Amino acid sequence: MPLKELQPIFIFLAVVLLLLSASCSRRTVPADAVHGKSGRSAGGVLIKTSEFTLIIPDVSLSQSETKQLEQFINAGIGLSVASNKATPEDIIRTARGYLGVPHCMGGTTAKCMDCSGLIFRIFARHGITLPHNSEEQARYGRIITEKKMLMPGDLVFFVRTYSSSRLITHSGIFIGEDRFIHTSSGKGVTITPLNDPYWKERYLFGTRIFE
């Protein structure tokens, strides 16, 4: 067969090989998500600073996510709020008053609110100003590295609850007995067990505003 007549066959084979190569590439696991390179220790994700060691036993973070968490911590945590007479009991009592309020992204009112909006509104009612953003809220208060050390009134933070460039995407208020109050996209302001499978594998740490 003349070479000229073979050219369409060569082109067809080249296209097939290219498609097969692309298909394999799509199935390849990203390098920073390969098991053993995710920033995990035997006890979970491990972050060490001069002030504390943070072990996150139930969350699997990639190398890039672990670096993002380190950058977040290095950028500043443990910020204090203006002192006042509010107590953890006051915060929880106010939070319960919003149970059933529907969710809306960006909301901070009794008509609808998102997770950080709930915290923003509750603390504002007691004269405490916090940002309306879960990741920025996590900069306030002393970080609580172990879930068993949480106390009522502590804030709790979670990762990957929706697609975002930020690592910390959800916040709530611990109310004791392994439960927290927060705004769920499906249920609005509600109370949920911390050990609920969905939240357990996304829980990062808590912070204590009231000392």
PDB file of C-alpha atoms in Angstrom:
ATOM      1  CA  MET A   1       0.000   0.000   0.000  1.00  0.00           C
ATOM      2  CA  PRO A   2       1.439   3.419  -0.948  1.00  0.00           C
ATOM      3  CA  LEU A   3       2.632   5.599   1.927  1.00  0.00           C
ATOM      4  CA  LYS A   4       0.141   8.306   0.990  1.00  0.00           C
ATOM      5  CA  GLU A   5      -2.748   5.869   1.521  1.00  0.00           C
ATOM      6  CA  LEU A   6      -1.344   4.846   4.928  1.00  0.00           C
ATOM      7  CA  GLN A   7      -1.338   8.420   6.295  1.00  0.00           C
ATOM      8  CA  PRO A   8      -5.026   8.391   7.408  1.00  0.00           C
ATOM      9  CA  ILE A   9      -4.376   5.153   9.327  1.00  0.00           C
ATOM     10  CA  PHE A  10      -1.340   6.679  11.081  1.00  0.00           C
ATOM     11  CA  ILE A  11      -3.375   9.739  12.015  1.00  0.00           C
ATOM     12  CA  PHE A  12      -6.201   7.566  13.388  1.00  0.00           C
ATOM     13  CA  LEU A  13      -3.770   5.499  15.504  1.00  0.00           C
ATOM     14  CA  ALA A  14      -2.120   8.653  16.836  1.00  0.00           C
ATOM     15  CA  VAL A  15      -5.500  10.061  17.914  1.00  0.00           C
ATOM     16  CA  VAL A  16      -6.420   6.780  19.647  1.00  0.00           C
ATOM     17  CA  LEU A  17      -3.131   6.725  21.563  1.00  0.00           C
ATOM     18  CA  LEU A  18      -3.590  10.351  22.589  1.00  0.00           C
ATOM     19  CA  LEU A  19      -7.097   9.670  23.925  1.00  0.00           C
ATOM     20  CA  LEU A  20      -5.903   6.622  25.853  1.00  0.00           C
ATOM     21  CA  SER A  21      -3.089   8.646  27.375  1.00  0.00           C
ATOM     22  CA  ALA A  22      -5.479  11.435  28.390  1.00  0.00           C
ATOM     23  CA  SER A  23      -7.890   8.922  29.897  1.00  0.00           C
ATOM     24  CA  CYS A  24      -5.155   7.420  32.069  1.00  0.00           C
ATOM     25  CA  SER A  25      -4.093  10.888  33.163  1.00  0.00           C
ATOM     26  CA  ARG A  26      -7.598  11.655  34.423  1.00  0.00           C
ATOM     27  CA  ARG A  27      -7.544   8.516  36.514  1.00  0.00           C
ATOM     28  CA  THR A  28      -4.166   9.296  38.055  1.00  0.00           C
ATOM     29  CA  VAL A  29      -4.232  10.302  41.722  1.00  0.00           C
ATOM     30  CA  PRO A  30      -2.697  13.763  42.314  1.00  0.00           C
ATOM     31  CA  ALA A  31       0.779  13.554  43.839  1.00  0.00           C
ATOM     32  CA  ASP A  32      -0.212  15.375  47.028  1.00  0.00           C
ATOM     33  CA  ALA A  33      -3.090  12.967  47.660  1.00  0.00           C
ATOM     34  CA  VAL A  34      -1.065   9.746  47.491  1.00  0.00           C
ATOM     35  CA  HIS A  35      -1.353   7.709  50.696  1.00  0.00           C
ATOM     36  CA  GLY A  36       1.583   8.350  52.968  1.00  0.00           C
ATOM     37  CA  LYS A  37       2.248  11.840  51.576  1.00  0.00           C
ATOM     38  CA  SER A  38      -0.761  13.588  53.027  1.00  0.00           C
ATOM     39  CA  GLY A  39       0.856  15.140  56.083  1.00  0.00           C
ATOM     40  CA  ARG A  40      -0.485  12.420  58.358  1.00  0.00           C
ATOM     41  CA  SER A  41       1.275  10.790  61.296  1.00  0.00           C
ATOM     42  CA  ALA A  42       0.282   7.558  63.001  1.00  0.00           C
ATOM     43  CA  GLY A  43      -2.131   9.583  65.151  1.00  0.00           C
ATOM     44  CA  GLY A  44      -3.560  11.726  62.350  1.00  0.00           C
ATOM     45  CA  VAL A  45      -2.677  15.072  60.824  1.00  0.00           C
ATOM     46  CA  LEU A  46       0.126  16.589  62.879  1.00  0.00           C
ATOM     47  CA  ILE A  47       0.834  20.315  63.154  1.00  0.00           C
ATOM     48  CA  LYS A  48       3.562  21.505  65.515  1.00  0.00           C
ATOM     49  CA  THR A  49       4.115  25.081  66.628  1.00  0.00           C
ATOM     50  CA  SER A  50       6.109  26.638  69.440  1.00  0.00           C
ATOM     51  CA  GLU A  51       2.898  26.889  71.476  1.00  0.00           C
ATOM     52  CA  PHE A  52       1.088  23.600  70.852  1.00  0.00           C
ATOM     53  CA  THR A  53       0.910  20.343  68.948  1.00  0.00           C
ATOM     54  CA  LEU A  54      -2.293  19.864  66.993  1.00  0.00           C
ATOM     55  CA  ILE A  55      -3.253  16.277  66.188  1.00  0.00           C
ATOM     56  CA  ILE A  56      -6.343  15.818  64.046  1.00  0.00           C
ATOM     57  CA  PRO A  57      -7.167  12.101  64.243  1.00  0.00           C
ATOM     58  CA  ASP A  58     -10.194  11.800  61.966  1.00  0.00           C
ATOM     59  CA  VAL A  59      -9.441  14.144  59.062  1.00  0.00           C
ATOM     60  CA  SER A  60      -7.297  13.215  56.083  1.00  0.00           C
ATOM     61  CA  LEU A  61      -5.564  16.261  54.608  1.00  0.00           C
ATOM     62  CA  SER A  62      -3.417  16.349  51.498  1.00  0.00           C
ATOM     63  CA  GLN A  63       0.052  17.880  51.614  1.00  0.00           C
ATOM     64  CA  SER A  64      -1.296  21.094  50.107  1.00  0.00           C
ATOM     65  CA  GLU A  65      -4.143  21.253  52.645  1.00  0.00           C
ATOM     66  CA  THR A  66      -1.746  20.610  55.529  1.00  0.00           C
ATOM     67  CA  LYS A  67       0.448  23.443  54.240  1.00  0.00           C
ATOM     68  CA  GLN A  68      -2.646  25.637  53.985  1.00  0.00           C
ATOM     69  CA  LEU A  69      -3.457  24.884  57.637  1.00  0.00           C
ATOM     70  CA  GLU A  70       0.116  25.708  58.668  1.00  0.00           C
ATOM     71  CA  GLN A  71      -0.072  28.989  56.769  1.00  0.00           C
ATOM     72  CA  PHE A  72      -3.371  29.803  58.457  1.00  0.00           C
ATOM     73  CA  ILE A  73      -1.844  29.203  61.900  1.00  0.00           C
ATOM     74  CA  ASN A  74       1.319  31.154  61.082  1.00  0.00           C
ATOM     75  CA  ALA A  75      -0.748  34.113  59.863  1.00  0.00           C
ATOM     76  CA  GLY A  76      -2.148  34.579  63.357  1.00  0.00           C
ATOM     77  CA  ILE A  77      -4.352  32.746  65.819  1.00  0.00           C
ATOM     78  CA  GLY A  78      -5.302  33.180  69.465  1.00  0.00           C
ATOM     79  CA  LEU A  79      -6.655  36.687  68.965  1.00  0.00           C
ATOM     80  CA  SER A  80      -8.583  38.082  71.913  1.00  0.00           C
ATOM     81  CA  VAL A  81     -11.948  39.811  71.994  1.00  0.00           C
ATOM     82  CA  ALA A  82     -12.994  42.810  74.048  1.00  0.00           C
ATOM     83  CA  SER A  83     -13.872  41.604  77.533  1.00  0.00           C
ATOM     84  CA  ASN A  84     -17.454  41.871  78.719  1.00  0.00           C
ATOM     85  CA  LYS A  85     -19.828  40.154  81.102  1.00  0.00           C
ATOM     86  CA  ALA A  86     -21.175  37.580  78.645  1.00  0.00           C
ATOM     87  CA  THR A  87     -20.782  33.934  79.651  1.00  0.00           C
ATOM     88  CA  PRO A  88     -20.784  30.675  77.662  1.00  0.00           C
ATOM     89  CA  GLU A  89     -24.269  30.029  79.088  1.00  0.00           C
ATOM     90  CA  ASP A  90     -25.466  33.347  77.657  1.00  0.00           C
ATOM     91  CA  ILE A  91     -24.087  32.466  74.228  1.00  0.00           C
ATOM     92  CA  ILE A  92     -25.704  29.029  74.190  1.00  0.00           C
ATOM     93  CA  ARG A  93     -29.043  30.374  75.433  1.00  0.00           C
ATOM     94  CA  THR A  94     -29.061  32.982  72.663  1.00  0.00           C
ATOM     95  CA  ALA A  95     -28.035  30.383  70.063  1.00  0.00           C
ATOM     96  CA  ARG A  96     -30.926  28.106  71.026  1.00  0.00           C
ATOM     97  CA  GLY A  97     -33.276  30.980  70.367  1.00  0.00           C
ATOM     98  CA  TYR A  98     -32.414  30.723  66.664  1.00  0.00           C
ATOM     99  CA  LEU A  99     -33.166  27.011  66.286  1.00  0.00           C
ATOM    100  CA  GLY A 100     -35.137  26.425  63.109  1.00  0.00           C
ATOM    101  CA  VAL A 101     -34.053  29.636  61.359  1.00  0.00           C
ATOM    102  CA  PRO A 102     -33.444  28.683  57.703  1.00  0.00           C
ATOM    103  CA  HIS A 103     -30.075  28.781  55.992  1.00  0.00           C
ATOM    104  CA  CYS A 104     -29.059  31.348  53.406  1.00  0.00           C
ATOM    105  CA  MET A 105     -25.544  32.102  52.233  1.00  0.00           C
ATOM    106  CA  GLY A 106     -24.326  35.388  53.667  1.00  0.00           C
ATOM    107  CA  GLY A 107     -27.287  35.795  56.023  1.00  0.00           C
ATOM    108  CA  THR A 108     -26.947  37.198  59.547  1.00  0.00           C
ATOM    109  CA  THR A 109     -30.558  37.878  60.520  1.00  0.00           C
ATOM    110  CA  ALA A 110     -33.390  36.023  62.217  1.00  0.00           C
ATOM    111  CA  LYS A 111     -34.960  35.546  58.763  1.00  0.00           C
ATOM    112  CA  CYS A 112     -32.056  33.424  57.495  1.00  0.00           C
ATOM    113  CA  MET A 113     -28.343  32.972  58.193  1.00  0.00           C
ATOM    114  CA  ASP A 114     -25.315  30.907  57.330  1.00  0.00           C
ATOM    115  CA  CYS A 115     -23.003  29.174  59.810  1.00  0.00           C
ATOM    116  CA  SER A 116     -20.636  32.076  60.424  1.00  0.00           C
ATOM    117  CA  GLY A 117     -23.592  34.461  60.332  1.00  0.00           C
ATOM    118  CA  LEU A 118     -25.124  32.618  63.292  1.00  0.00           C
ATOM    119  CA  ILE A 119     -21.957  33.062  65.348  1.00  0.00           C
ATOM    120  CA  PHE A 120     -21.522  36.644  64.164  1.00  0.00           C
ATOM    121  CA  ARG A 121     -25.068  37.543  65.252  1.00  0.00           C
ATOM    122  CA  ILE A 122     -25.018  35.701  68.587  1.00  0.00           C
ATOM    123  CA  PHE A 123     -21.775  37.263  69.751  1.00  0.00           C
ATOM    124  CA  ALA A 124     -22.790  40.703  68.459  1.00  0.00           C
ATOM    125  CA  ARG A 125     -25.898  40.552  70.630  1.00  0.00           C
ATOM    126  CA  HIS A 126     -23.560  40.218  73.600  1.00  0.00           C
ATOM    127  CA  GLY A 127     -21.279  43.039  72.530  1.00  0.00           C
ATOM    128  CA  ILE A 128     -18.549  40.848  71.018  1.00  0.00           C
ATOM    129  CA  THR A 129     -17.422  41.521  67.459  1.00  0.00           C
ATOM    130  CA  LEU A 130     -16.307  38.539  65.416  1.00  0.00           C
ATOM    131  CA  PRO A 131     -15.801  38.340  61.630  1.00  0.00           C
ATOM    132  CA  HIS A 132     -18.564  36.982  59.419  1.00  0.00           C
ATOM    133  CA  ASN A 133     -16.325  34.244  58.038  1.00  0.00           C
ATOM    134  CA  SER A 134     -15.619  30.803  59.526  1.00  0.00           C
ATOM    135  CA  GLU A 135     -11.894  30.813  58.763  1.00  0.00           C
ATOM    136  CA  GLU A 136     -11.403  34.274  60.232  1.00  0.00           C
ATOM    137  CA  GLN A 137     -13.522  33.392  63.269  1.00  0.00           C
ATOM    138  CA  ALA A 138     -11.098  30.512  63.915  1.00  0.00           C
ATOM    139  CA  ARG A 139      -8.355  33.059  64.641  1.00  0.00           C
ATOM    140  CA  TYR A 140     -10.101  34.170  67.846  1.00  0.00           C
ATOM    141  CA  GLY A 141      -9.708  32.503  71.219  1.00  0.00           C
ATOM    142  CA  ARG A 142      -7.293  29.889  72.509  1.00  0.00           C
ATOM    143  CA  ILE A 143      -7.059  26.873  70.244  1.00  0.00           C
ATOM    144  CA  ILE A 144      -8.347  23.631  71.782  1.00  0.00           C
ATOM    145  CA  THR A 145      -6.371  20.798  70.253  1.00  0.00           C
ATOM    146  CA  GLU A 146      -8.315  17.842  71.688  1.00  0.00           C
ATOM    147  CA  LYS A 147     -12.024  17.287  71.171  1.00  0.00           C
ATOM    148  CA  LYS A 148     -12.380  15.777  74.655  1.00  0.00           C
ATOM    149  CA  MET A 149     -11.203  19.089  76.152  1.00  0.00           C
ATOM    150  CA  LEU A 150     -14.016  21.139  74.606  1.00  0.00           C
ATOM    151  CA  MET A 151     -16.267  23.066  76.965  1.00  0.00           C
ATOM    152  CA  PRO A 152     -19.737  24.557  76.366  1.00  0.00           C
ATOM    153  CA  GLY A 153     -19.411  27.864  74.552  1.00  0.00           C
ATOM    154  CA  ASP A 154     -16.282  26.886  72.611  1.00  0.00           C
ATOM    155  CA  LEU A 155     -16.336  27.412  68.866  1.00  0.00           C
ATOM    156  CA  VAL A 156     -15.764  24.402  66.612  1.00  0.00           C
ATOM    157  CA  PHE A 157     -14.431  24.422  63.056  1.00  0.00           C
ATOM    158  CA  PHE A 158     -14.623  22.108  60.050  1.00  0.00           C
ATOM    159  CA  VAL A 159     -13.088  21.648  56.593  1.00  0.00           C
ATOM    160  CA  ARG A 160     -14.412  20.867  53.115  1.00  0.00           C
ATOM    161  CA  THR A 161     -18.128  21.339  53.779  1.00  0.00           C
ATOM    162  CA  TYR A 162     -18.401  22.994  50.367  1.00  0.00           C
ATOM    163  CA  SER A 163     -16.093  23.880  47.498  1.00  0.00           C
ATOM    164  CA  SER A 164     -13.941  26.852  48.485  1.00  0.00           C
ATOM    165  CA  SER A 165     -10.401  28.181  48.224  1.00  0.00           C
ATOM    166  CA  ARG A 166     -10.456  28.421  52.013  1.00  0.00           C
ATOM    167  CA  LEU A 167      -9.635  25.378  54.131  1.00  0.00           C
ATOM    168  CA  ILE A 168     -11.974  26.148  57.044  1.00  0.00           C
ATOM    169  CA  THR A 169     -15.512  26.336  55.687  1.00  0.00           C
ATOM    170  CA  HIS A 170     -17.852  25.738  58.623  1.00  0.00           C
ATOM    171  CA  SER A 171     -18.221  26.848  62.230  1.00  0.00           C
ATOM    172  CA  GLY A 172     -20.489  26.121  65.157  1.00  0.00           C
ATOM    173  CA  ILE A 173     -20.808  26.394  68.935  1.00  0.00           C
ATOM    174  CA  PHE A 174     -20.151  23.432  71.215  1.00  0.00           C
ATOM    175  CA  ILE A 175     -22.990  23.044  73.737  1.00  0.00           C
ATOM    176  CA  GLY A 176     -21.779  19.994  75.665  1.00  0.00           C
ATOM    177  CA  GLU A 177     -22.624  16.293  75.573  1.00  0.00           C
ATOM    178  CA  ASP A 178     -20.789  15.883  72.252  1.00  0.00           C
ATOM    179  CA  ARG A 179     -23.179  18.258  70.448  1.00  0.00           C
ATOM    180  CA  PHE A 180     -22.859  21.564  68.655  1.00  0.00           C
ATOM    181  CA  ILE A 181     -25.323  24.133  67.370  1.00  0.00           C
ATOM    182  CA  HIS A 182     -24.786  25.464  63.861  1.00  0.00           C
ATOM    183  CA  THR A 183     -26.513  26.405  60.629  1.00  0.00           C
ATOM    184  CA  SER A 184     -26.937  23.462  58.287  1.00  0.00           C
ATOM    185  CA  SER A 185     -27.674  24.122  54.620  1.00  0.00           C
ATOM    186  CA  GLY A 186     -30.485  21.553  54.786  1.00  0.00           C
ATOM    187  CA  LYS A 187     -31.947  22.038  58.276  1.00  0.00           C
ATOM    188  CA  GLY A 188     -31.134  25.631  59.094  1.00  0.00           C
ATOM    189  CA  VAL A 189     -30.031  26.310  62.673  1.00  0.00           C
ATOM    190  CA  THR A 190     -29.905  22.906  64.323  1.00  0.00           C
ATOM    191  CA  ILE A 191     -28.106  20.784  66.924  1.00  0.00           C
ATOM    192  CA  THR A 192     -25.898  17.928  65.699  1.00  0.00           C
ATOM    193  CA  PRO A 193     -23.633  15.336  67.389  1.00  0.00           C
ATOM    194  CA  LEU A 194     -19.943  16.075  66.830  1.00  0.00           C
ATOM    195  CA  ASN A 195     -19.410  12.379  66.195  1.00  0.00           C
ATOM    196  CA  ASP A 196     -21.932  12.301  63.364  1.00  0.00           C
ATOM    197  CA  PRO A 197     -19.907  10.573  60.605  1.00  0.00           C
ATOM    198  CA  TYR A 198     -20.132  13.518  58.206  1.00  0.00           C
ATOM    199  CA  TRP A 199     -18.890  16.043  60.773  1.00  0.00           C
ATOM    200  CA  LYS A 200     -16.420  13.734  62.496  1.00  0.00           C
ATOM    201  CA  GLU A 201     -14.310  13.381  59.374  1.00  0.00           C
ATOM    202  CA  ARG A 202     -14.320  17.156  58.822  1.00  0.00           C
ATOM    203  CA  TYR A 203     -13.660  18.399  62.363  1.00  0.00           C
ATOM    204  CA  LEU A 204     -10.420  20.390  62.749  1.00  0.00           C
ATOM    205  CA  PHE A 205     -10.267  22.002  66.199  1.00  0.00           C
ATOM    206  CA  GLY A 206     -12.047  24.229  68.671  1.00  0.00           C
ATOM    207  CA  THR A 207     -11.291  27.661  70.120  1.00  0.00           C
ATOM    208  CA  ARG A 208     -12.146  29.083  73.522  1.00  0.00           C
ATOM    209  CA  ILE A 209     -13.335  32.666  73.545  1.00  0.00           C
ATOM    210  CA  PHE A 210     -14.196  32.700  77.265  1.00  0.00           C
ATOM    211  CA  GLU A 211     -11.374  31.977  79.714  1.00  0.00           C
TER     212      GLU A 211
END
